[in-house]
Short mmCIF file of C-alpha atoms and ligand atoms in Angstrom, two decimals:
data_model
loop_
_atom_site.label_atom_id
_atom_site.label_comp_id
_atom_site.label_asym_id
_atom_site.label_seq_id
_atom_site.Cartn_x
_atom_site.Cartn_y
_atom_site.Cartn_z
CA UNK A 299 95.38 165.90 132.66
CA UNK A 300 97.51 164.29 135.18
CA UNK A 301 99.29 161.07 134.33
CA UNK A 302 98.89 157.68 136.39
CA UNK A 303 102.78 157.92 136.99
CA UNK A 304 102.60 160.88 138.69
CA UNK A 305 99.09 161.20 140.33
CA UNK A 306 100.72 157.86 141.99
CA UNK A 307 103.96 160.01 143.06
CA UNK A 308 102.54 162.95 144.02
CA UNK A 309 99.77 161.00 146.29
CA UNK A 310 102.85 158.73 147.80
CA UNK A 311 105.25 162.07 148.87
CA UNK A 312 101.99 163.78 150.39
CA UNK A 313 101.11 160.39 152.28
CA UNK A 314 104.91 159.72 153.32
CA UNK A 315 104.67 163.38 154.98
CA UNK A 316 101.51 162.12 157.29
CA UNK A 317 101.86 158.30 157.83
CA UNK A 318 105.43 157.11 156.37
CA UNK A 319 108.32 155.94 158.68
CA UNK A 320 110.88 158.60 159.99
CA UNK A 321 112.90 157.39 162.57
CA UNK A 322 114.31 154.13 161.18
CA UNK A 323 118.07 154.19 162.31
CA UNK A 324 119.13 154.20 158.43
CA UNK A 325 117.37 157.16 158.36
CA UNK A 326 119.59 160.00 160.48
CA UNK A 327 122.33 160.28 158.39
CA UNK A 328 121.67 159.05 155.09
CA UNK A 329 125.16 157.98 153.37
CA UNK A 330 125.89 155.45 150.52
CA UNK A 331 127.44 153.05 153.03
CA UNK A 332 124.72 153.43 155.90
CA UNK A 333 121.87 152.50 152.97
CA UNK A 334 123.58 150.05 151.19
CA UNK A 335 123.88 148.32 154.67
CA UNK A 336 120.87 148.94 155.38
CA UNK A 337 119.20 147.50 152.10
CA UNK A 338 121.23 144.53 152.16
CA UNK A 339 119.81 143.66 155.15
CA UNK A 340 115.95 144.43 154.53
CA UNK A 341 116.60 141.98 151.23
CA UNK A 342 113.63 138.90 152.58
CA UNK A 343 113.94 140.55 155.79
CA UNK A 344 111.36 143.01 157.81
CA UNK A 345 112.33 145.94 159.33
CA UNK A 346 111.49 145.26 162.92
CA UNK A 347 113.97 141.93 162.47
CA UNK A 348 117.19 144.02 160.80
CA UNK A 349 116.79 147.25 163.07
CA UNK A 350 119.12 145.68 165.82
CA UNK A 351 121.23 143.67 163.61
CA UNK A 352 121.73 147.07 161.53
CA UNK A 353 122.43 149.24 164.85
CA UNK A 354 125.39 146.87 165.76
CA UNK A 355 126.72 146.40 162.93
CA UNK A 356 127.05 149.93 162.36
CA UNK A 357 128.68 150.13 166.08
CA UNK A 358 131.25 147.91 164.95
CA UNK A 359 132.01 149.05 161.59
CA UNK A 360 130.99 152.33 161.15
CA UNK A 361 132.33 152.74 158.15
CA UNK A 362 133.67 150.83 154.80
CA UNK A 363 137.45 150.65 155.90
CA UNK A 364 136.22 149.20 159.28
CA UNK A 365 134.16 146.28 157.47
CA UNK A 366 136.91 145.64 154.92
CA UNK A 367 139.38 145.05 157.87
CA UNK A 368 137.35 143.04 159.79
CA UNK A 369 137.91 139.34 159.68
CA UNK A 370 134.82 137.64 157.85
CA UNK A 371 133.96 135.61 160.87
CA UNK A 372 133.59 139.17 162.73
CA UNK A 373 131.09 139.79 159.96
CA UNK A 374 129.72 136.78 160.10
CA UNK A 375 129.17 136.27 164.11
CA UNK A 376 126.87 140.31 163.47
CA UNK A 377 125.09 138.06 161.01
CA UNK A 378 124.42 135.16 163.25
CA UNK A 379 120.43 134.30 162.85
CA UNK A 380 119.71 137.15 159.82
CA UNK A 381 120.03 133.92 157.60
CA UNK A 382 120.96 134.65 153.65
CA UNK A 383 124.58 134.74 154.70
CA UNK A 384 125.56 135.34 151.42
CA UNK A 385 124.80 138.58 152.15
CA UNK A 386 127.56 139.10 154.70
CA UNK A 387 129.89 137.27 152.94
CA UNK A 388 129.08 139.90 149.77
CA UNK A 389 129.14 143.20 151.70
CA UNK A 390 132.63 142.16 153.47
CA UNK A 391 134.10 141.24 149.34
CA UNK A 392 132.52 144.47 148.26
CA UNK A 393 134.01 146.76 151.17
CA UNK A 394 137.23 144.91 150.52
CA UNK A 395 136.86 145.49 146.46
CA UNK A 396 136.17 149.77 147.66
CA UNK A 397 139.03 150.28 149.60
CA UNK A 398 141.42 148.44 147.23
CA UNK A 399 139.73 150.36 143.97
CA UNK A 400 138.70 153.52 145.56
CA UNK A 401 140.80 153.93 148.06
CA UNK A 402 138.17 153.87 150.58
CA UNK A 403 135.52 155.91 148.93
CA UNK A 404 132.37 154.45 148.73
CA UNK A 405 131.69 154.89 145.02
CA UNK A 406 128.55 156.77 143.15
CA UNK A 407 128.06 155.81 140.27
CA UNK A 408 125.48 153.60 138.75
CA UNK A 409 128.04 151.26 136.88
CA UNK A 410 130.71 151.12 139.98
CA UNK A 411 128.37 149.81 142.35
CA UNK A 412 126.50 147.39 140.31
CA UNK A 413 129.82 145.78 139.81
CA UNK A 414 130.26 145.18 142.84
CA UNK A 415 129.40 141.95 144.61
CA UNK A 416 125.91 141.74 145.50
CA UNK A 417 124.58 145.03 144.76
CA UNK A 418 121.90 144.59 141.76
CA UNK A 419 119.91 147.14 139.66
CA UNK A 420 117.45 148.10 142.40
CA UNK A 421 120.06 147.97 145.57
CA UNK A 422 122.24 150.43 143.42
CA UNK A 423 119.30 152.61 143.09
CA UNK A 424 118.09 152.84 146.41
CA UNK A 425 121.75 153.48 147.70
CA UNK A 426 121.81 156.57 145.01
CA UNK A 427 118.13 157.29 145.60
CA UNK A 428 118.11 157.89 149.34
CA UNK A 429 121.49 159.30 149.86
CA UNK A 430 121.91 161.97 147.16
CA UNK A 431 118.16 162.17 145.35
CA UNK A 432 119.66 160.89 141.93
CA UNK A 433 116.39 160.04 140.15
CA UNK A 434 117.16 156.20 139.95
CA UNK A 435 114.25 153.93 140.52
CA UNK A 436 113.96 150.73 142.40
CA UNK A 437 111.77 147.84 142.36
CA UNK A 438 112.48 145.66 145.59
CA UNK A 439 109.83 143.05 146.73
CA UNK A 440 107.56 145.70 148.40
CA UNK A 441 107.81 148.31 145.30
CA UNK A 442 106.83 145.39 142.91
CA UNK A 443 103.96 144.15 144.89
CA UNK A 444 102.61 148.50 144.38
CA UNK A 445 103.09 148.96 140.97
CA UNK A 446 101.95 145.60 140.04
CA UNK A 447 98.46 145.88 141.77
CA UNK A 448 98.06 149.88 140.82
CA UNK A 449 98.72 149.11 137.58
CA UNK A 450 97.25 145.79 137.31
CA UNK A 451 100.02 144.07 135.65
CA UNK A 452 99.37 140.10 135.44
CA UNK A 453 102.01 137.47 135.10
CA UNK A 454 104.23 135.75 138.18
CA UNK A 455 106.61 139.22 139.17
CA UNK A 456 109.52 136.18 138.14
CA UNK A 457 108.12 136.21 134.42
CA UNK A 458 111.19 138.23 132.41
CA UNK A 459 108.01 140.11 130.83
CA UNK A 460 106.44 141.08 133.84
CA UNK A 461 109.80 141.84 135.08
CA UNK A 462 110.56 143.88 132.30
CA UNK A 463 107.00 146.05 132.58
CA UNK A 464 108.03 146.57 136.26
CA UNK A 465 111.07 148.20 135.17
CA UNK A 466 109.29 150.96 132.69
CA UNK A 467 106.89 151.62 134.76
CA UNK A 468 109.26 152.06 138.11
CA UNK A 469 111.28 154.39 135.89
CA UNK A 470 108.23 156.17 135.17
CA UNK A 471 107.03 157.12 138.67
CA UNK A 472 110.55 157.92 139.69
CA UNK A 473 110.21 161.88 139.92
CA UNK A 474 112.72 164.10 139.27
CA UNK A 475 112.58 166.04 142.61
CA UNK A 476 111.93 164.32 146.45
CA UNK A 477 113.50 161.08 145.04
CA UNK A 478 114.35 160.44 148.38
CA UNK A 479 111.12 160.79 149.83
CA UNK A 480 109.12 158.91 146.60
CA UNK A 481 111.43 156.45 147.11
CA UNK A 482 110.78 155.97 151.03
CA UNK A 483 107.48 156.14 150.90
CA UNK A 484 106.85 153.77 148.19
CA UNK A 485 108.55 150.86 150.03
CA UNK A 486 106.91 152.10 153.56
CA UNK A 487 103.74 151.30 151.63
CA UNK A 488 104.48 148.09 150.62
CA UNK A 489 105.54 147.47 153.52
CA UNK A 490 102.94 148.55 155.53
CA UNK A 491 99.90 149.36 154.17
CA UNK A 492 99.77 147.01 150.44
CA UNK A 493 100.83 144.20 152.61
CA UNK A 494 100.82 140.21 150.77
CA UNK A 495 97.93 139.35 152.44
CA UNK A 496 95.03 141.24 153.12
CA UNK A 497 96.32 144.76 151.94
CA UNK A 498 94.39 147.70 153.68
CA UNK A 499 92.77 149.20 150.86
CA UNK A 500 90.46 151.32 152.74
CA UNK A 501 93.40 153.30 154.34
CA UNK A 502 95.84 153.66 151.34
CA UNK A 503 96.42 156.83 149.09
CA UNK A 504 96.67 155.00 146.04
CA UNK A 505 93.12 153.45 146.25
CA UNK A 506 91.51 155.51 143.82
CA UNK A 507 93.44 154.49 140.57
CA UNK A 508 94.32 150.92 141.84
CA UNK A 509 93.50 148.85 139.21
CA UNK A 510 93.35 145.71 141.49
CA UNK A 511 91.07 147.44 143.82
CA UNK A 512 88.80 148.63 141.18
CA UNK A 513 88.24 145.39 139.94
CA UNK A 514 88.52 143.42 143.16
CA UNK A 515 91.58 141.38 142.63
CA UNK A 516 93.85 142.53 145.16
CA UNK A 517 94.18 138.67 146.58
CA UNK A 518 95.04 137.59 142.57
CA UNK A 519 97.98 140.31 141.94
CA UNK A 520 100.49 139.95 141.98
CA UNK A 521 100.25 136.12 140.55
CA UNK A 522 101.70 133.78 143.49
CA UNK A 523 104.41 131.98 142.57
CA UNK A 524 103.96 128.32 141.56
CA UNK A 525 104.24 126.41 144.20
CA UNK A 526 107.28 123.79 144.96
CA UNK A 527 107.22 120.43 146.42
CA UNK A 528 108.85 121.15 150.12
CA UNK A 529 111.72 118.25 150.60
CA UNK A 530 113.21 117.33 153.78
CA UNK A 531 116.56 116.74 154.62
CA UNK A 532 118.29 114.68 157.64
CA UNK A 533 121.85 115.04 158.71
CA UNK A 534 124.03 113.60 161.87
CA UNK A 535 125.68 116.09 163.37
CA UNK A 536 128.50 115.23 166.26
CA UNK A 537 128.65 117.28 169.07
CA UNK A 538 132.63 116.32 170.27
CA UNK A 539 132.73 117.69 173.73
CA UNK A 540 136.02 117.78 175.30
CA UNK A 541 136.18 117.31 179.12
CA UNK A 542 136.11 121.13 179.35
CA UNK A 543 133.32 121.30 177.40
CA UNK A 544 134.90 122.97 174.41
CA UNK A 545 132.84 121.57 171.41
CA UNK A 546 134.47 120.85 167.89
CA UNK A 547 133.52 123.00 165.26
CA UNK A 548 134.44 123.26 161.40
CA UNK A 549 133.93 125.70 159.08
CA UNK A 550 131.82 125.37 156.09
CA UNK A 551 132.53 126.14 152.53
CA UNK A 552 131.91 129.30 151.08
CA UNK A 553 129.42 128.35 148.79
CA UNK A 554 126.20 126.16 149.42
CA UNK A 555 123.83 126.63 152.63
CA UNK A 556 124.67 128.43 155.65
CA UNK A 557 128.42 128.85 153.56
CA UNK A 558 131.70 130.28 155.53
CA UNK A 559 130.08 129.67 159.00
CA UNK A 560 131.32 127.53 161.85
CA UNK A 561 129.23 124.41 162.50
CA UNK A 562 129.25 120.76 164.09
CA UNK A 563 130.81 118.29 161.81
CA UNK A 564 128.00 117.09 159.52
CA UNK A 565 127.44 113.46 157.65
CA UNK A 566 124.40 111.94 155.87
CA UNK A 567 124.48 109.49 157.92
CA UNK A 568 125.14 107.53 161.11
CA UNK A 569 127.97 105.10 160.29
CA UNK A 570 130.09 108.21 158.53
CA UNK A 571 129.34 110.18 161.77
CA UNK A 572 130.82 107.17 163.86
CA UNK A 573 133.98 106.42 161.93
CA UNK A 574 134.70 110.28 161.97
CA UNK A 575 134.58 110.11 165.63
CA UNK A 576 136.53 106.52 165.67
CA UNK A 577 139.06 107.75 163.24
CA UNK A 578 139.59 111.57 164.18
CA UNK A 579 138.94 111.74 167.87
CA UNK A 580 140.14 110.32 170.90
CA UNK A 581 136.52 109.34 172.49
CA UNK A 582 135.42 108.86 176.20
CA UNK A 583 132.21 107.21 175.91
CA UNK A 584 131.63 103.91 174.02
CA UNK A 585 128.61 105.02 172.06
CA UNK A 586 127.67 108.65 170.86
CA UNK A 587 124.29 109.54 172.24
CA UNK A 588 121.47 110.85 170.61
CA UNK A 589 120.18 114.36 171.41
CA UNK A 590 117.15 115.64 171.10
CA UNK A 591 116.23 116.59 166.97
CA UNK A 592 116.39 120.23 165.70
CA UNK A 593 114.27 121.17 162.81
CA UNK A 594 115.13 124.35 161.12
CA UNK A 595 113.06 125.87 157.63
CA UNK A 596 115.08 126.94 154.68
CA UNK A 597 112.60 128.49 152.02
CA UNK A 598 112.49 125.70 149.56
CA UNK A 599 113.29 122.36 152.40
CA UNK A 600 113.29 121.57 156.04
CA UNK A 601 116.54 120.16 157.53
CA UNK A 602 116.31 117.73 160.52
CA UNK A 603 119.36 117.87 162.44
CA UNK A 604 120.07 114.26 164.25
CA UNK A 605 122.90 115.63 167.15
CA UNK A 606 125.41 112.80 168.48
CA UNK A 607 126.59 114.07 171.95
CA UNK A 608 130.37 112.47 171.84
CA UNK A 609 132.65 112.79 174.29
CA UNK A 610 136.25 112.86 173.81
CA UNK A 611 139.57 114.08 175.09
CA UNK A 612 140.75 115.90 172.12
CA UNK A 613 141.71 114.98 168.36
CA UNK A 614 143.10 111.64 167.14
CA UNK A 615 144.91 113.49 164.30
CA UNK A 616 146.14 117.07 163.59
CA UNK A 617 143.29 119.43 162.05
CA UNK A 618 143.54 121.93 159.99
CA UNK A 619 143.70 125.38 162.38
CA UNK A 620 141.53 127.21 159.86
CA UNK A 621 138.78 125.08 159.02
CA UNK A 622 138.31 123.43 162.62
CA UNK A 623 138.16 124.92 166.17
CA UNK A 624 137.04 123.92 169.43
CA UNK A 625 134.40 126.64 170.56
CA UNK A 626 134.34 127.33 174.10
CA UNK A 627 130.85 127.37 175.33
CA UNK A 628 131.57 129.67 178.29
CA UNK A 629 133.66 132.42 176.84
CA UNK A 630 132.24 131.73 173.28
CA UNK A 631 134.63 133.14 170.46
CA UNK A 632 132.86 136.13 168.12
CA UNK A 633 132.36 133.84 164.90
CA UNK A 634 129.37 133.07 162.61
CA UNK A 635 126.75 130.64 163.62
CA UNK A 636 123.88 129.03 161.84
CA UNK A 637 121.11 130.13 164.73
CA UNK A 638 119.93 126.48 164.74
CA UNK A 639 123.66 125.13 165.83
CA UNK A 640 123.91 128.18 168.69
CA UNK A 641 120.90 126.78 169.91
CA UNK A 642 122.33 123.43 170.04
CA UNK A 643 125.10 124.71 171.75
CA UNK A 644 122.80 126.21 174.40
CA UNK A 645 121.15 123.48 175.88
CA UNK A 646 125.00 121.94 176.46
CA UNK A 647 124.82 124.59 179.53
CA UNK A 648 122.34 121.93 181.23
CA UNK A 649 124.36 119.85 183.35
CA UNK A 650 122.29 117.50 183.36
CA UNK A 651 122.80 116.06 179.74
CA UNK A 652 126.61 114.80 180.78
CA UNK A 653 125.18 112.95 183.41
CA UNK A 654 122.28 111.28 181.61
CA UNK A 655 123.46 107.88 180.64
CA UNK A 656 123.87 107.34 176.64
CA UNK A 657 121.04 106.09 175.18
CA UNK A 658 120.78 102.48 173.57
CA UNK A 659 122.81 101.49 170.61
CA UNK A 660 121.85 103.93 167.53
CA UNK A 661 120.82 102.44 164.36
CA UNK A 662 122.41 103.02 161.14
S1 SF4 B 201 94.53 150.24 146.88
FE1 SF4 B 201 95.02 148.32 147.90
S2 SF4 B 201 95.92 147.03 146.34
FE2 SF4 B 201 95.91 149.10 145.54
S3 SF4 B 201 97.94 149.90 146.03
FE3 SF4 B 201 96.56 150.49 147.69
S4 SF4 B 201 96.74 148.85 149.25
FE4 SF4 B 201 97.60 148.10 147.32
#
C-alpha cells in the first residue's frame, strides 16, 4: 500500500506538470547562484513583488564575481523597497566569502553553503534541490504551511517540536528522483493553491489525505502565532537642503533596522534635531519646518517619521566622507534607500514646498 509520503509526492509532480509555475525568470537556467538569489529574495516576499527586483539584479551581476565586486551600496540601491535588507547585506558577504574561498565557484555542498552568511538548512536545500536534483528537502514558509495541514501537525510552526516534526516529515516526501520538480511544485502550492487564508481545497491534489480538510480545520492549522502588542515609534528626521537642493544624508549602521542604508539624519526628538542643525550646519532659515508625517509598517511596530525641512548652505564642520553625503535629488547617486525616505525625497521635486513659508515655532 502506498505511503502518505509518497501518495503526497507523486500527486504534487503529476499536478506541477498541469497547473504549477514554469516561466518564473529563476526558472530558465537553473544554477546555484541564480536560485540562491532567487530564494533569498522570495524569503517574506511574493513572487509577483521579487520578479523585477530578481531580473535586475541579475542584469547587473550576473554572476558571483560581479556581486562580490560590487560596492554594497550598488547592492543595496537593487534592494531599495524589498525591505529585510539584511538580506542584501548577507548575499554581498557571502559572494565576497566564495570568491575569496573558492575562487569564484559557487560551492555544492551541504556544509559549504550553510556556512555561509545567510543561507540556512532549507535555503541550502532548495539551492541543491532545484539546480542539480540532490534529494535535499526544504521547509520554507509555504512548504510548512502543506505538510503541516496534510499531516495535521498541531503546535505554533515556531514550537522547536513542531519544528522538529516538520523536518522528518519534509525529509520523508523528498523523493529520490524529480527533486527538482517535487520541490517546485510543493512551494507553487503553498503558494498558490494552500494559501494562509482561505486555502482552495476544492481545487488542490492533496485534498484527499489532508488531514485538516478531513476534519475541517484548515482555518486552525497551522496554529497562528501568538499575537504581539504593535508599538509605535516617532523620530525627527532633518531634511538639510542645500541651495541646490542636494539633501544631507548619512549612512546607517550595519546592524539594527533598515542597517547600511543611506538616510536623513535621525533623533528622538525635536531639540536633538535642532542643535544638530545649530551645531553641524550652516542654516538659512530661522526655524526648521515641519513636513508632512510619513508612516511606514515594520512587522512587529509602526514608525512615524516627523521630517524638518532645513535649509542651509552647507556643513558647519567637516563630516565624515563615508558615513555622510549630500544626495542630489536630480541626478540621484545609485545607493540604498529605505523606500519610505525616497519617498520623502520625492515630494522635494514640488517647488512649491521652498516657497511655502515655515510653519509656526515647533514644540519640543
Ligand atoms: S486540501 Fe486544503 S488544506 Fe489540505 S493541503 Fe490542500 S489546500 Fe491545503
Amino acid at each position: 500500500m502506498e505511503s502518505p509520503y509518497t501518495r503526497l509526492t507523486s500527486a504534487l509532480i503529476e499536478w506541477h506538470g498541469r497547473r504549477g509555475r514554469h516561466d518564473l525568470p529563476w526558472q530558465n537556467e537553473r544554477t546555484p547562484y541564480r536560485v540562491w538569489i532567487s530564494e533569498v529574495m522570495l524569503q517574506q516576499t511574493q513572487v509577483v513583488t521579487v520578479i523585477p527586483y530578481y531580473e535586475r539584479f541579475i542584469t547587473r551581476f550576473p554572476d558571483v564575481a560581479t556581486l562580490a565586486e560590487a560596492p554594497i551600496d550598488a547592492v543595496l540601491h537593487l534592494w531599495t523597497g524589498l525591505g529585510y535588507y539584511a538580506r542584501a547585506r548577507n548575499l554581498h558577504r557571502a559572494a565576497q566569502r566564495i570568491c575569496a574561498e573558492y575562487g569564484g565557484e559557487f560551492p555544492v555542498s551541504f556544509a559549504a553553503l550553510v556556512s555561509l552568511p545567510g543561507i540556512g538548512r532549507s535555503t541550502a536545500g532548495a539551492i541543491l534541490a532545484l539546480s542539480r536534483g540532490e534529494p535535499i528537502p526544504i521547509l520554507d514558509g509555504n512548504v510548512k504551511r502543506v505538510l503541516t495541514r496534510f499531516f495535521g501537525v498541531t503546535g505554533p510552526p515556531t514550537d522547536a517540536a513542531a519544528n522538529k516534526r516538520l523536518w522528518q516529515l519534509a525529509e520523508r516526501c523528498t523523493p529520490q528522483e524529480d527533486v527538482a520538480v517535487y520541490t517546485q511544485a510543493i512551494m507553487d502550492l503553498g503558494a498558490t493553491v494552500c494559501v494562509r487564508r482561505k486555502p482552495l481545497c476544492d481545487f488542490c491534489p492533496l485534498g484527499e489525505g489532508c488531514v485538516a480538510r478531513r476534519t475541517g480545520r484548515q482555518h486552525e492549522i497551522p496554529a497562528p502565532r501568538p499575537m504581539r502588542a504593535r508599538r509605535s515609534r516617532q523620530v525627527f528626521m532633518l531634511v538639510a537642503v542645500r541651495e541646490d537642493r542636494a539633501v544631507l544624508l548619512e549612512r546607517r549602521p550595519d546592524s539594527g533596522v533598515w542597517g547600511g542604508l543611506w538616510c536623513l539624519p535621525e533623533f528622538d526628538t525635536l531639540s536633538a534635531a535642532r542643535i544638530f542643525a545649530d551645531q553641524s550646519l550652516q542654516r538659512t532659515n530661522e526655524e526648521p519646518q515641519a513636513l508632512e508625517m510619513v508612516q511606514h509598517s515594520f512587522t512587529h511596530f509602526d514608525l512615524i517619521i516627523s521630517p524638518l525641512l532645513t535649509r542651509c548652505s552647507g556643513p558647519a564642520a567637516v563630516m565624515d566622507e563615508n558615513q555622510s553625503l549630500w544626495y542630489n535629488t536630480h541626478e540621484p547617486a545609485r545607493i540604498g534607500m529605505p523606500a519610505p525616505i525616497k519617498t520623502l525625497l520625492d515630494r522635494l521635486a514640488d517647488p512649491t514646498l521652498f516657497d511655502a513659508p515655515a510653519t509656526g515655532r515647533l514644540e519640543s
